[in-house]
């Protein structure tokens, strides 16, 4: 501290408070200057503020509220010490000074958080708020600042300062939830003056009980429940079981100052809002004052808790808050009743996953929340490429839906900008796009265009391929027409074996690819220039996550073209960066198709599909009846599709898929070494992985694969099974799936195998 400044402060204390033997040490503060004062009259805190009429009014109000709190005899508050002239402030030209009594004790942040202490913390907050409820102050009520959770949305402007895009979007998710879950009920929440910053460096304890609180600088007239939300937020940081650690605080509070159900029901989101306020302000302040340690003190704790909070089903939190305060749990319809309703209204042709089906309520990034309060780690739903309910994607849809929804018979920016962005992801010859509403509609259209362009009408397909649910879609999907109850192969379909290296006698070094391509060439000859199109997925999803054998497409594509057909790549499952190494599946095979079909992850769950092709092929479709799709290419879908592309770029999702996918495959390969006969093959690319399960004789082990899937479901992890024998574990999570998530998944598979496999 500068001696000149020190002298100034000493003079103030001497002249106004008649102090002598004064020792002054600065205290760290967020954005005010505080000093600890020791003198002949005892210990105090001197606060210095820049002089402004607003500060003077607010600080005077603060002093009055503190006076009122002094009636709370069991606790200690910093009380204003008046000057010799009876003033509670010392004001000079530049600054306002205020002397406060020193609150003794150990910080809550420095002591062990026993349940007793936590309960006493709740009792303290409840006692304080009960008194504050009988206080009103116009200056405090008029205060509008970003740390008041009722103005949480003011912090949105700081989101761009969060440099890690995944973290930024996590915070954006909770802003979105605040607007969905809290804003509609805000008028029902009780309001009153609250301390508004009961963090563990403001709360003091003695002998294992809370004894007082300091720093009323954030006091405001807000929703009363925010007091508790803030208090428990800091308690939960760094805890193994955050929710559990908060419950005694809530109980203690409720015993003194009864809470209302509607307050408890938004508490989960208010905790998230406080964490986001904290990380947003840290991010902003870091750019303003990069050297300040104080600002970043709680940042890591806040981020860690925010990530943990996301993995907590909001229903579980709500029920825990209700249970601890004696309110009834949230009601949910009986499972059997829901099943009965489903059976009443829907056909059994639609199947439910898992032996023990799941009733979902919400989802967020890599998590899905069921109606019973469980959180599922989603390692299966590839459609949610950017993550469930990704805020950038959701908001693109919400905003556009509120602005314009029409069709391609008009000009509008959303269609143009999205087409341009989408086509920029393709080799230059693929430069025309037709938008539809599903992968199936894309398949259907692709085959129609191919037939028109080539004036041929046979289609060559791979065995075990799947391309869609329309009439043509089923016709060209061996997976469906060849299945039990399927209608069998149509005459215009030529089916050729799936070029799968695993299980063949050929290696995947080009020999397997060459073998299957030669087989296909024989069939091609038999069909004598009649093939309009050859369609294949680069990695066959329904076929059991099978990457086409190396070199296969490179041999097959020219052969198809030679006889006058076109080559279609079905990128519905694998496109948009999931494969890690490449953005599109065809790039993995070093070929450029004539046509590509898109769907599933294209709009993160919003129904959209597309056919991308060359100018020449598109032109051939121009001299027939007009092509029109009521919904294909509408502005809302385009805005959502565009948002997905933005997120893929912004969050480097392709690189992420590569990193996490490699880690996952590494872990699975370790399991493969331990169970070489059971885990017969690990394949796929990025976060599109298949695990082939066999018995000790090398035969497909459907039962074991299905058991693993169902056992994983019981430990709240979602995967699927597929393939001709349904013996392949399908792992294709949202790309918010982390390295740690892949470790959790493989560890659980390991535990299940240990339990199920007894040699
Ligand atoms: N192609 C492939 C490879 C698919 O996996 C699917 C859907 N499973 C489709 C096409 C059809 O897409 P949609 O279900 O959106 O009609």
XYZ file of C-alpha atoms and ligand atoms in Angstrom:
775
model
C 0.000 0.000 0.000
C 1.285 3.463 -0.852
C 2.333 5.428 2.239
C 0.511 8.493 0.992
C -2.757 6.566 0.781
C -2.148 4.937 4.134
C -1.671 8.306 5.725
C -4.928 9.536 4.205
C -6.868 6.603 5.693
C -5.194 7.051 9.092
C -6.187 10.713 9.108
C -9.789 9.830 8.341
C -9.900 7.352 11.206
C -8.178 9.700 13.601
C -10.211 12.789 12.755
C -13.634 11.182 12.532
C -13.477 8.251 14.903
C -10.871 9.475 17.394
C -8.733 6.422 16.870
C -5.096 6.006 17.665
C -2.471 3.241 17.253
C -3.971 2.470 13.889
C -2.852 -0.521 11.781
C -4.345 -0.858 8.298
C -4.239 -3.898 5.971
C -6.045 -4.152 2.627
C -8.637 -6.929 2.212
C -9.275 -8.562 -1.136
C -12.561 -7.536 -2.667
C -14.405 -8.091 -5.912
C -14.626 -4.488 -6.986
C -14.500 -2.356 -3.872
C -11.660 -1.335 -1.576
C -11.804 -2.679 1.965
C -9.288 -2.384 4.779
C -8.956 -4.142 8.059
C -8.344 -1.623 10.815
C -6.795 -2.367 14.202
C -6.696 0.427 16.705
C -6.998 1.315 20.337
C -10.767 0.929 19.903
C -10.613 -2.600 18.536
C -10.954 -4.160 15.064
C -13.033 -2.697 12.252
C -13.458 -2.757 8.505
C -13.080 0.475 6.601
C -14.824 0.549 3.236
C -13.967 3.052 0.577
C -16.263 3.774 -2.383
C -15.977 6.245 -5.228
C -18.138 9.259 -4.388
C -21.477 9.355 -6.226
C -25.017 10.250 -5.136
C -26.106 6.713 -5.949
C -23.449 5.136 -3.726
C -24.254 7.476 -0.843
C -27.954 6.627 -1.024
C -27.306 2.892 -1.323
C -24.767 2.736 1.466
C -27.063 4.673 3.766
C -29.845 2.203 2.961
C -27.459 -0.646 3.652
C -26.627 0.814 7.051
C -30.297 1.041 7.908
C -30.960 -2.560 6.935
C -27.953 -3.659 8.980
C -29.288 -1.751 11.968
C -32.455 -3.681 11.683
C -30.559 -6.966 11.460
C -28.770 -6.111 14.683
C -32.021 -7.167 16.391
C -31.090 -10.716 15.464
C -29.151 -11.301 18.656
C -27.645 -14.725 17.965
C -25.749 -13.509 14.934
C -23.165 -10.962 14.117
C -23.409 -8.423 11.291
C -21.077 -5.615 10.279
C -22.701 -2.572 11.879
C -21.965 1.021 10.981
C -19.801 2.917 13.461
C -20.858 6.551 13.660
C -18.359 9.400 13.610
C -17.842 11.777 16.493
C -20.398 14.003 14.755
C -22.973 11.220 14.633
C -22.624 10.569 10.879
C -22.539 7.048 9.432
C -20.444 8.082 6.437
C -17.367 10.181 5.869
C -17.573 11.901 2.531
C -14.863 13.832 0.752
C -14.604 15.026 -2.810
C -13.513 11.731 -4.316
C -14.558 9.020 -1.892
C -17.140 7.854 0.579
C -15.827 6.036 3.677
C -17.701 3.799 5.990
C -16.477 2.150 9.167
C -18.022 -1.166 10.151
C -17.672 -3.420 13.165
C -15.465 -6.473 12.507
C -17.310 -9.791 12.404
C -15.202 -12.449 14.070
C -15.110 -16.134 13.145
C -13.761 -18.596 10.652
C -14.966 -18.418 7.084
C -17.387 -21.095 5.980
C -14.897 -21.735 3.191
C -12.207 -22.669 5.748
C -14.090 -25.194 7.882
C -15.456 -28.694 7.398
C -19.034 -28.691 6.182
C -20.693 -31.037 8.652
C -24.437 -31.620 8.242
C -24.937 -29.714 11.521
C -23.062 -26.716 10.211
C -25.026 -26.867 6.976
C -28.296 -26.977 8.854
C -27.199 -24.000 10.938
C -26.318 -22.176 7.730
C -29.885 -22.699 6.532
C -31.285 -21.611 9.892
C -29.160 -18.492 9.705
C -30.234 -17.573 6.169
C -33.871 -18.229 7.061
C -33.628 -16.072 10.205
C -31.979 -13.253 8.282
C -34.506 -13.347 5.446
C -37.413 -13.440 7.863
C -36.312 -10.132 9.369
C -35.457 -8.700 5.962
C -38.986 -9.486 4.812
C -40.252 -6.855 7.224
C -37.848 -4.263 5.777
C -38.318 -2.222 2.659
C -36.080 0.345 1.080
C -36.712 2.246 -2.129
C -33.039 2.638 -3.040
C -32.416 -1.089 -2.666
C -35.645 -1.924 -4.497
C -34.655 0.360 -7.361
C -31.287 -1.309 -7.748
C -30.801 -3.093 -11.074
C -27.628 -5.108 -11.452
C -26.509 -8.311 -13.072
C -25.879 -10.265 -9.866
C -29.573 -10.118 -9.025
C -30.905 -13.390 -10.449
C -34.141 -11.741 -11.450
C -31.994 -9.865 -13.967
C -30.048 -12.993 -14.905
C -30.594 -12.361 -18.593
C -28.481 -9.207 -18.368
C -25.471 -11.524 -18.171
C -26.077 -12.889 -21.643
C -23.947 -10.114 -23.074
C -20.937 -11.722 -21.379
C -21.388 -15.105 -23.064
C -19.072 -14.208 -25.964
C -16.249 -13.699 -23.451
C -16.313 -17.417 -22.564
C -13.610 -18.607 -24.915
C -14.258 -22.367 -24.766
C -17.208 -22.817 -27.112
C -18.559 -25.965 -25.463
C -18.527 -24.247 -22.077
C -20.095 -21.167 -23.592
C -22.923 -23.220 -25.047
C -23.422 -25.036 -21.757
C -23.995 -21.655 -20.104
C -26.247 -20.643 -23.011
C -28.262 -23.815 -22.409
C -28.995 -22.738 -18.844
C -29.982 -19.236 -19.999
C -32.453 -20.916 -22.313
C -33.775 -23.106 -19.502
C -34.125 -20.085 -17.234
C -36.366 -18.488 -19.835
C -38.327 -21.690 -20.276
C -38.662 -22.736 -16.657
C -38.282 -19.685 -14.424
C -39.502 -16.672 -16.393
C -43.061 -18.003 -16.843
C -43.525 -18.366 -13.056
C -41.483 -15.413 -11.864
C -44.569 -13.401 -10.880
C -45.475 -16.175 -8.440
C -42.184 -15.990 -6.545
C -42.152 -14.038 -3.266
C -40.002 -10.955 -3.265
C -38.077 -9.203 -0.528
C -34.707 -7.767 0.395
C -31.993 -10.441 0.420
C -28.267 -10.429 1.171
C -27.749 -11.995 -2.276
C -24.194 -13.228 -1.785
C -24.065 -15.838 0.974
C -20.968 -17.457 -0.464
C -18.554 -19.252 1.831
C -16.127 -16.320 1.922
C -18.826 -14.020 3.275
C -20.259 -16.365 5.893
C -18.552 -16.716 9.306
C -18.692 -19.598 11.709
C -17.752 -20.261 15.321
C -17.756 -23.642 17.031
C -19.268 -25.478 14.073
C -22.204 -23.094 13.673
C -22.820 -20.147 11.407
C -22.276 -16.975 13.395
C -22.722 -14.125 10.958
C -22.260 -12.701 7.516
C -20.432 -9.813 5.937
C -20.510 -7.851 2.695
C -23.985 -6.545 2.030
C -22.827 -4.861 -1.167
C -24.960 -7.138 -3.356
C -28.138 -6.671 -1.348
C -31.207 -6.271 -3.532
C -34.948 -6.687 -3.593
C -35.276 -9.996 -5.388
C -37.017 -13.355 -5.325
C -36.479 -14.567 -1.780
C -35.599 -18.074 -2.949
C -32.498 -16.621 -4.618
C -30.922 -16.260 -1.161
C -31.012 -19.993 -0.688
C -30.093 -20.695 -4.325
C -26.929 -18.656 -3.919
C -26.112 -20.111 -0.504
C -26.349 -23.713 -1.672
C -24.523 -23.012 -4.931
C -21.281 -22.265 -3.117
C -21.809 -25.059 -0.594
C -22.089 -27.580 -3.399
C -18.873 -26.586 -5.171
C -16.208 -29.259 -4.882
C -18.577 -31.773 -3.267
C -18.756 -35.386 -4.407
C -22.544 -35.386 -3.958
C -23.544 -31.764 -4.444
C -27.275 -32.257 -4.123
C -26.963 -34.192 -0.868
C -24.765 -31.525 0.642
C -27.358 -28.815 -0.057
C -30.292 -30.558 1.593
C -29.517 -29.749 5.258
C -29.194 -26.072 4.318
C -32.628 -26.142 2.700
C -34.126 -27.979 5.679
C -32.631 -25.493 8.127
C -33.972 -22.570 6.130
C -37.419 -24.103 5.751
C -37.716 -24.733 9.508
C -37.325 -21.037 10.211
C -38.802 -19.459 7.110
C -41.112 -21.920 5.328
C -40.498 -22.199 1.618
C -43.178 -22.630 -1.015
C -43.407 -25.484 -3.507
C -43.145 -23.179 -6.494
C -39.921 -21.744 -5.077
C -38.413 -25.192 -4.637
C -39.508 -26.164 -8.129
C -37.299 -23.513 -9.745
C -34.366 -23.894 -7.376
C -32.480 -26.216 -9.748
C -32.527 -23.575 -12.471
C -31.679 -20.740 -10.078
C -28.555 -22.585 -8.932
C -27.580 -22.959 -12.593
C -28.339 -19.271 -13.121
C -26.051 -18.264 -10.256
C -23.267 -20.467 -11.617
C -23.709 -18.945 -15.057
C -23.712 -15.425 -13.620
C -20.454 -16.280 -11.952
C -18.738 -17.803 -14.994
C -20.023 -15.073 -17.324
C -18.718 -12.323 -15.068
C -15.407 -14.126 -14.576
C -14.985 -14.449 -18.317
C -15.753 -10.794 -18.844
C -13.624 -9.582 -15.937
C -10.691 -11.680 -17.113
C -10.606 -9.733 -20.343
C -10.811 -6.473 -18.376
C -8.352 -7.304 -15.568
C -6.384 -10.366 -16.699
C -4.122 -10.299 -13.641
C -6.768 -10.363 -10.900
C -6.626 -13.659 -8.994
C -9.677 -12.899 -6.913
C -11.932 -12.913 -9.941
C -10.976 -16.414 -10.994
C -11.006 -17.961 -7.498
C -14.433 -19.507 -7.819
C -14.371 -19.954 -11.579
C -13.116 -23.521 -11.687
C -15.441 -24.588 -8.913
C -18.342 -22.982 -10.750
C -17.565 -24.706 -14.047
C -17.087 -28.075 -12.373
C -20.401 -27.758 -10.593
C -22.174 -26.559 -13.729
C -21.019 -29.686 -15.586
C -22.104 -31.861 -12.660
C -25.405 -30.009 -12.413
C -26.130 -30.842 -16.050
C -25.756 -34.524 -15.253
C -28.430 -34.198 -12.569
C -31.996 -34.776 -13.742
C -33.971 -31.607 -12.799
C -36.805 -33.857 -11.611
C -34.442 -35.587 -9.189
C -33.352 -32.219 -7.815
C -36.934 -30.992 -7.542
C -38.037 -34.126 -5.730
C -35.077 -34.000 -3.359
C -35.897 -30.375 -2.510
C -39.541 -31.268 -1.965
C -38.772 -34.349 0.094
C -36.395 -32.554 2.420
C -39.021 -29.901 3.159
C -41.912 -32.348 3.534
C -43.764 -31.449 0.341
C -45.225 -34.222 -1.851
C -43.092 -35.417 -4.782
C -43.911 -34.288 -8.279
C -46.612 -36.540 -9.683
C -46.054 -38.719 -12.705
C -48.462 -41.049 -14.447
C -48.009 -44.758 -13.771
C -45.810 -46.496 -16.304
C -48.436 -49.153 -17.083
C -50.956 -46.386 -17.751
C -48.599 -44.735 -20.238
C -48.005 -48.069 -21.957
C -51.732 -48.638 -22.194
C -52.296 -45.207 -23.725
C -49.565 -45.853 -26.235
C -51.121 -49.155 -27.171
C -54.486 -47.450 -27.537
C -53.271 -44.841 -29.978
C -50.248 -46.306 -31.732
C -49.645 -49.423 -33.728
C -47.399 -52.171 -32.415
C -45.500 -51.781 -35.678
C -43.644 -49.080 -33.751
C -41.285 -50.754 -31.304
C -40.078 -49.535 -27.929
C -36.426 -49.903 -27.026
C -35.218 -52.034 -24.118
C -36.792 -54.824 -22.129
C -37.628 -52.153 -19.600
C -38.720 -49.149 -21.728
C -37.927 -45.587 -20.661
C -40.290 -42.649 -20.325
C -38.305 -39.534 -21.167
C -38.996 -36.041 -19.929
C -36.109 -33.792 -20.954
C -32.642 -33.944 -22.424
C -29.479 -31.865 -22.467
C -26.321 -32.412 -24.546
C -25.187 -36.023 -23.865
C -27.836 -36.622 -21.203
C -31.442 -37.732 -21.300
C -33.641 -37.360 -18.227
C -36.487 -39.771 -17.564
C -39.687 -38.993 -15.677
C -38.464 -40.852 -12.571
C -35.496 -38.562 -12.008
C -32.804 -40.724 -13.632
C -30.145 -39.360 -15.943
C -29.111 -41.466 -18.912
C -25.759 -41.042 -20.575
C -26.659 -41.134 -24.242
C -24.184 -43.135 -26.314
C -26.720 -43.916 -28.993
C -28.696 -41.018 -30.444
C -26.558 -39.854 -33.338
C -29.303 -37.566 -34.633
C -28.525 -35.162 -31.791
C -25.143 -34.480 -33.311
C -24.550 -31.163 -31.539
C -26.079 -32.475 -28.317
C -29.656 -32.658 -27.084
C -31.432 -29.295 -26.920
C -28.323 -27.446 -28.027
C -29.155 -23.781 -27.343
C -27.752 -22.412 -30.597
C -29.851 -24.871 -32.568
C -33.012 -24.493 -30.490
C -32.855 -20.724 -30.565
C -32.295 -20.649 -34.323
C -35.557 -22.568 -34.665
C -37.443 -20.494 -32.092
C -36.369 -17.177 -33.592
C -37.109 -18.132 -37.171
C -40.423 -19.703 -36.289
C -41.390 -16.426 -34.667
C -40.285 -14.510 -37.766
C -41.099 -16.313 -41.018
C -42.147 -19.767 -42.096
C -42.953 -20.313 -45.731
C -41.843 -22.383 -48.703
C -39.417 -22.363 -51.582
C -41.842 -20.561 -53.899
C -40.567 -17.334 -52.343
C -37.145 -15.812 -52.053
C -35.772 -15.641 -48.525
C -32.331 -15.362 -47.032
C -32.431 -18.451 -44.797
C -32.630 -20.797 -47.803
C -29.893 -19.047 -49.730
C -27.395 -18.721 -46.948
C -27.926 -22.290 -45.756
C -27.643 -23.780 -49.256
C -24.403 -21.916 -49.778
C -22.965 -23.023 -46.449
C -24.065 -26.639 -46.869
C -22.716 -26.936 -50.411
C -19.417 -25.424 -49.314
C -18.880 -28.655 -47.370
C -18.890 -30.723 -50.588
C -16.453 -31.213 -53.467
C -17.175 -28.515 -56.036
C -18.991 -30.766 -58.517
C -21.717 -31.479 -55.952
C -23.258 -28.047 -56.196
C -27.063 -28.349 -56.228
C -29.326 -29.210 -53.331
C -32.956 -30.363 -53.042
C -34.411 -30.032 -49.552
C -36.970 -32.506 -48.182
C -38.091 -33.537 -44.686
C -36.413 -36.834 -43.947
C -33.722 -39.236 -45.006
C -36.418 -41.418 -46.544
C -37.804 -38.575 -48.643
C -34.242 -37.827 -49.769
C -33.694 -41.454 -50.777
C -36.952 -41.543 -52.652
C -36.181 -38.368 -54.536
C -32.600 -39.455 -55.243
C -33.768 -42.667 -56.919
C -36.404 -40.809 -58.936
C -33.827 -38.290 -60.150
C -31.346 -41.056 -60.938
C -33.905 -42.901 -63.051
C -34.870 -39.725 -64.877
C -31.257 -38.756 -65.549
C -30.040 -42.167 -66.648
C -33.303 -43.300 -68.297
C -32.661 -46.644 -66.634
C -34.690 -48.252 -63.890
C -32.690 -50.808 -61.956
C -31.054 -50.037 -58.644
C -28.075 -51.865 -57.204
C -28.052 -52.123 -53.433
C -25.915 -53.701 -50.745
C -27.229 -56.560 -48.659
C -28.198 -55.402 -45.169
C -28.395 -51.764 -46.272
C -31.155 -49.430 -45.084
C -32.199 -46.270 -46.855
C -35.726 -45.307 -45.874
C -39.347 -46.054 -45.099
C -41.071 -44.943 -48.319
C -42.100 -47.391 -50.986
C -38.849 -46.879 -52.907
C -36.952 -46.690 -49.629
C -38.118 -50.163 -48.638
C -37.586 -51.498 -52.158
C -33.919 -50.574 -52.000
C -33.391 -51.613 -48.352
C -32.397 -55.261 -48.101
C -32.515 -54.770 -44.299
C -36.303 -54.347 -44.630
C -37.490 -56.281 -47.664
C -35.432 -59.300 -46.709
C -36.554 -59.216 -43.089
C -39.266 -61.455 -41.695
C -42.531 -60.062 -42.992
C -40.673 -57.980 -45.583
C -42.124 -58.143 -49.077
C -39.033 -59.665 -50.687
C -36.880 -58.231 -53.416
C -38.489 -56.307 -56.261
C -37.443 -57.199 -59.810
C -35.791 -53.839 -60.412
C -33.423 -54.353 -57.494
C -30.012 -55.987 -57.858
C -28.564 -56.890 -54.497
C -24.875 -57.430 -53.959
C -23.088 -58.743 -50.838
C -22.056 -56.363 -48.091
C -18.303 -55.863 -48.538
C -17.436 -56.749 -44.972
C -13.860 -57.729 -44.318
C -14.578 -59.126 -40.842
C -15.826 -62.679 -41.117
C -14.589 -63.037 -44.708
C -11.442 -64.886 -45.596
C -9.943 -61.666 -46.976
C -7.947 -58.977 -45.227
C -9.089 -55.354 -45.194
C -5.984 -54.192 -47.053
C -7.724 -53.930 -50.399
C -8.062 -57.673 -50.992
C -11.507 -57.894 -49.384
C -12.617 -54.771 -51.274
C -11.321 -56.214 -54.528
C -13.024 -59.550 -53.914
C -16.465 -57.999 -53.306
C -16.029 -55.527 -56.180
C -15.294 -58.407 -58.574
C -18.402 -60.218 -57.381
C -20.419 -57.055 -57.987
C -18.880 -56.690 -61.467
C -20.210 -60.108 -62.435
C -23.707 -59.071 -61.399
C -23.319 -55.819 -63.271
C -22.534 -57.663 -66.478
C -25.634 -59.784 -66.029
C -27.710 -56.627 -65.899
C -26.247 -55.318 -69.033
C -26.266 -51.511 -68.741
C -29.591 -51.327 -66.928
C -28.455 -49.983 -63.543
C -29.637 -46.404 -62.934
C -28.025 -46.096 -59.536
C -25.793 -47.808 -57.043
C -26.527 -46.755 -53.473
C -24.425 -47.499 -50.390
C -23.683 -46.160 -46.935
C -19.928 -45.641 -46.414
C -20.274 -47.358 -43.043
C -23.362 -49.533 -42.910
C -25.339 -48.605 -39.811
C -28.203 -51.080 -39.774
C -25.850 -53.659 -41.291
C -23.932 -53.582 -37.987
C -21.628 -50.542 -38.176
C -19.667 -52.079 -41.024
C -17.183 -49.853 -42.877
C -17.170 -50.853 -46.541
C -14.004 -52.819 -47.237
C -11.071 -50.672 -48.334
C -10.883 -49.975 -52.045
C -14.402 -51.290 -52.705
C -16.050 -48.033 -53.731
C -12.998 -47.020 -55.751
C -13.482 -50.100 -57.908
C -17.266 -50.093 -57.969
C -17.996 -46.434 -58.770
C -16.227 -46.433 -62.189
C -17.928 -49.675 -63.155
C -21.384 -48.236 -62.419
C -20.607 -45.081 -64.349
C -19.203 -47.026 -67.299
C -22.547 -48.740 -67.817
C -24.379 -45.392 -67.557
C -25.488 -45.366 -63.909
C -24.820 -42.950 -61.091
C -23.337 -43.493 -57.632
C -25.230 -42.420 -54.527
C -23.688 -42.128 -51.095
C -26.150 -42.414 -48.217
C -24.647 -40.121 -45.594
C -27.780 -40.040 -43.452
C -26.095 -41.807 -40.536
C -22.445 -40.968 -40.924
C -22.340 -37.454 -42.379
C -21.585 -34.111 -40.742
C -18.266 -34.838 -39.071
C -19.165 -37.753 -36.814
C -16.484 -39.926 -38.442
C -13.779 -37.622 -37.121
C -11.225 -38.214 -39.824
C -13.487 -36.818 -42.547
C -16.652 -34.747 -42.731
C -18.387 -37.177 -45.128
C -18.206 -40.948 -45.305
C -17.378 -41.033 -49.029
C -14.189 -39.071 -48.285
C -12.998 -42.007 -46.172
C -13.095 -44.089 -49.357
C -11.449 -41.502 -51.603
C -14.362 -41.279 -54.010
C -16.723 -38.506 -55.069
C -20.301 -39.674 -55.603
C -22.732 -38.211 -58.116
C -25.378 -37.806 -55.501
C -25.514 -37.701 -51.725
C -28.482 -38.138 -49.432
C -28.625 -36.426 -46.069
C -30.885 -36.544 -43.023
C -30.816 -37.422 -39.329
C -28.136 -35.154 -37.727
C -28.544 -32.479 -40.382
C -30.790 -30.388 -38.125
C -30.103 -32.057 -34.769
C -33.488 -33.758 -34.583
C -35.574 -31.295 -36.548
C -37.029 -33.161 -39.569
C -34.994 -32.309 -42.615
C -33.283 -34.210 -45.398
C -31.606 -33.350 -48.659
C -30.310 -34.624 -51.958
C -27.065 -33.026 -53.081
C -25.978 -33.587 -56.661
C -24.308 -32.117 -59.734
C -25.702 -29.360 -61.936
C -26.019 -31.769 -64.846
C -28.045 -34.331 -62.913
C -30.221 -31.647 -61.305
C -30.917 -30.156 -64.736
C -32.254 -33.446 -66.033
C -34.974 -33.155 -63.394
C -35.950 -29.676 -64.508
C -37.861 -30.641 -67.625
C -40.515 -32.726 -65.882
C -43.327 -31.651 -63.547
C -42.298 -29.058 -60.973
C -40.604 -30.508 -57.900
C -42.184 -29.092 -54.776
C -42.015 -30.036 -51.116
C -44.294 -28.053 -48.798
C -41.798 -28.147 -45.980
C -38.517 -28.926 -47.711
C -36.281 -25.871 -47.497
C -38.594 -23.841 -45.283
C -36.850 -20.980 -43.431
C -37.156 -22.598 -40.004
C -35.532 -25.847 -41.128
C -32.851 -23.925 -42.995
C -32.058 -21.776 -39.959
C -31.783 -24.885 -37.795
C -29.618 -26.722 -40.336
C -27.409 -23.678 -40.611
C -27.111 -23.468 -36.813
C -25.950 -27.108 -36.748
C -23.189 -26.337 -39.236
C -22.179 -23.329 -37.144
C -21.966 -25.439 -33.997
C -19.953 -28.133 -35.798
C -17.412 -25.484 -36.801
C -17.493 -23.455 -33.611
C -17.148 -26.438 -31.283
C -14.746 -28.281 -33.628
C -17.037 -31.277 -33.383
C -15.306 -33.220 -36.133
C -11.964 -33.007 -34.317
C -13.750 -33.804 -31.060
C -15.318 -36.926 -32.615
C -11.873 -38.030 -33.733
C -10.264 -37.513 -30.332
C -13.031 -39.086 -28.268
C -13.612 -41.834 -30.843
C -9.950 -42.848 -30.800
C -9.967 -42.902 -27.025
C -13.131 -44.980 -26.989
C -11.760 -47.454 -29.515
C -8.534 -47.682 -27.547
C -10.471 -48.595 -24.416
C -12.625 -51.082 -26.299
C -9.525 -52.670 -27.793
C -8.218 -53.265 -24.293
C -11.461 -55.093 -23.532
C -11.086 -56.978 -26.806
C -7.710 -58.248 -25.588
C -9.268 -59.422 -22.344
C -12.250 -61.074 -24.073
C -10.880 -61.910 -27.553
C -13.522 -64.512 -28.270
C -16.532 -62.547 -27.058
C -15.530 -59.186 -28.449
C -14.693 -60.265 -31.958
C -14.294 -56.946 -33.748
C -14.108 -53.242 -32.915
C -14.775 -51.092 -35.941
C -15.957 -47.764 -37.218
C -14.558 -44.305 -37.181
C -14.773 -41.324 -34.850
C -17.920 -41.592 -32.797
C -19.578 -44.169 -35.051
C -18.403 -47.423 -33.550
C -19.497 -51.037 -33.676
C -18.559 -53.908 -31.367
C -19.235 -57.374 -32.773
C -20.219 -59.842 -30.061
C -19.742 -63.555 -30.706
C -19.740 -66.781 -28.751
C -16.616 -68.821 -28.166
C -17.158 -70.598 -31.498
C -17.114 -67.298 -33.352
C -20.855 -67.335 -34.056
C -22.945 -64.175 -33.623
C -24.029 -63.914 -30.003
C -27.299 -62.049 -30.222
C -28.371 -62.846 -26.688
C -25.189 -61.532 -25.127
C -25.266 -58.335 -27.202
C -28.869 -57.703 -26.247
C -28.097 -58.507 -22.599
C -25.233 -56.019 -22.596
C -27.514 -53.370 -24.076
C -30.234 -54.020 -21.481
C -27.764 -54.174 -18.597
C -26.289 -50.847 -19.687
C -29.766 -49.400 -19.691
C -30.128 -50.492 -16.070
C -27.025 -48.470 -15.186
C -28.403 -45.543 -17.170
C -26.333 -45.751 -20.332
C -27.984 -45.890 -23.742
C -26.562 -47.898 -26.631
C -28.201 -50.007 -29.355
C -27.703 -53.308 -31.123
C -28.008 -54.012 -34.831
C -26.687 -56.024 -37.724
C -28.135 -59.062 -39.530
C -27.934 -61.037 -36.268
C -28.488 -58.110 -33.944
C -25.180 -58.960 -32.305
C -23.345 -55.679 -32.857
C -23.239 -53.020 -30.150
C -23.900 -49.677 -31.777
C -22.211 -46.679 -30.206
C -22.940 -43.337 -31.862
C -23.450 -40.665 -29.207
C -24.187 -36.960 -29.532
C -20.857 -35.234 -30.129
C -21.043 -33.612 -26.694
C -19.948 -37.046 -25.429
C -16.618 -36.600 -23.636
C -13.447 -38.594 -23.038
C -14.674 -39.205 -19.524
C -18.052 -40.409 -20.821
C -16.305 -42.972 -23.019
C -14.405 -44.178 -19.950
C -17.655 -44.536 -18.011
C -19.224 -46.479 -20.881
C -16.344 -48.934 -21.311
C -15.939 -49.415 -17.557
C -19.612 -50.381 -17.343
C -19.347 -52.778 -20.300
C -16.361 -54.314 -18.529
C -18.324 -54.794 -15.305
C -21.202 -56.372 -17.217
C -18.869 -58.776 -19.040
C -17.195 -59.738 -15.774
C -20.596 -60.572 -14.420
C -22.002 -62.301 -17.493
C -18.977 -64.225 -18.760
C -17.904 -67.019 -16.490
C -15.389 -69.272 -18.200
N -30.601 -43.874 -44.722
C -30.019 -44.395 -43.647
C -28.625 -44.919 -43.749
C -30.684 -44.431 -42.424
O -30.093 -44.959 -41.353
C -32.002 -43.925 -42.370
C -32.775 -43.907 -41.037
N -32.414 -44.891 -40.134
C -32.572 -43.383 -43.523
C -31.849 -43.373 -44.681
C -33.970 -42.838 -43.512
O -34.046 -41.660 -42.786
P -35.395 -41.212 -42.051
O -35.675 -42.153 -40.947
O -35.101 -39.814 -41.616
O -36.481 -41.196 -43.074
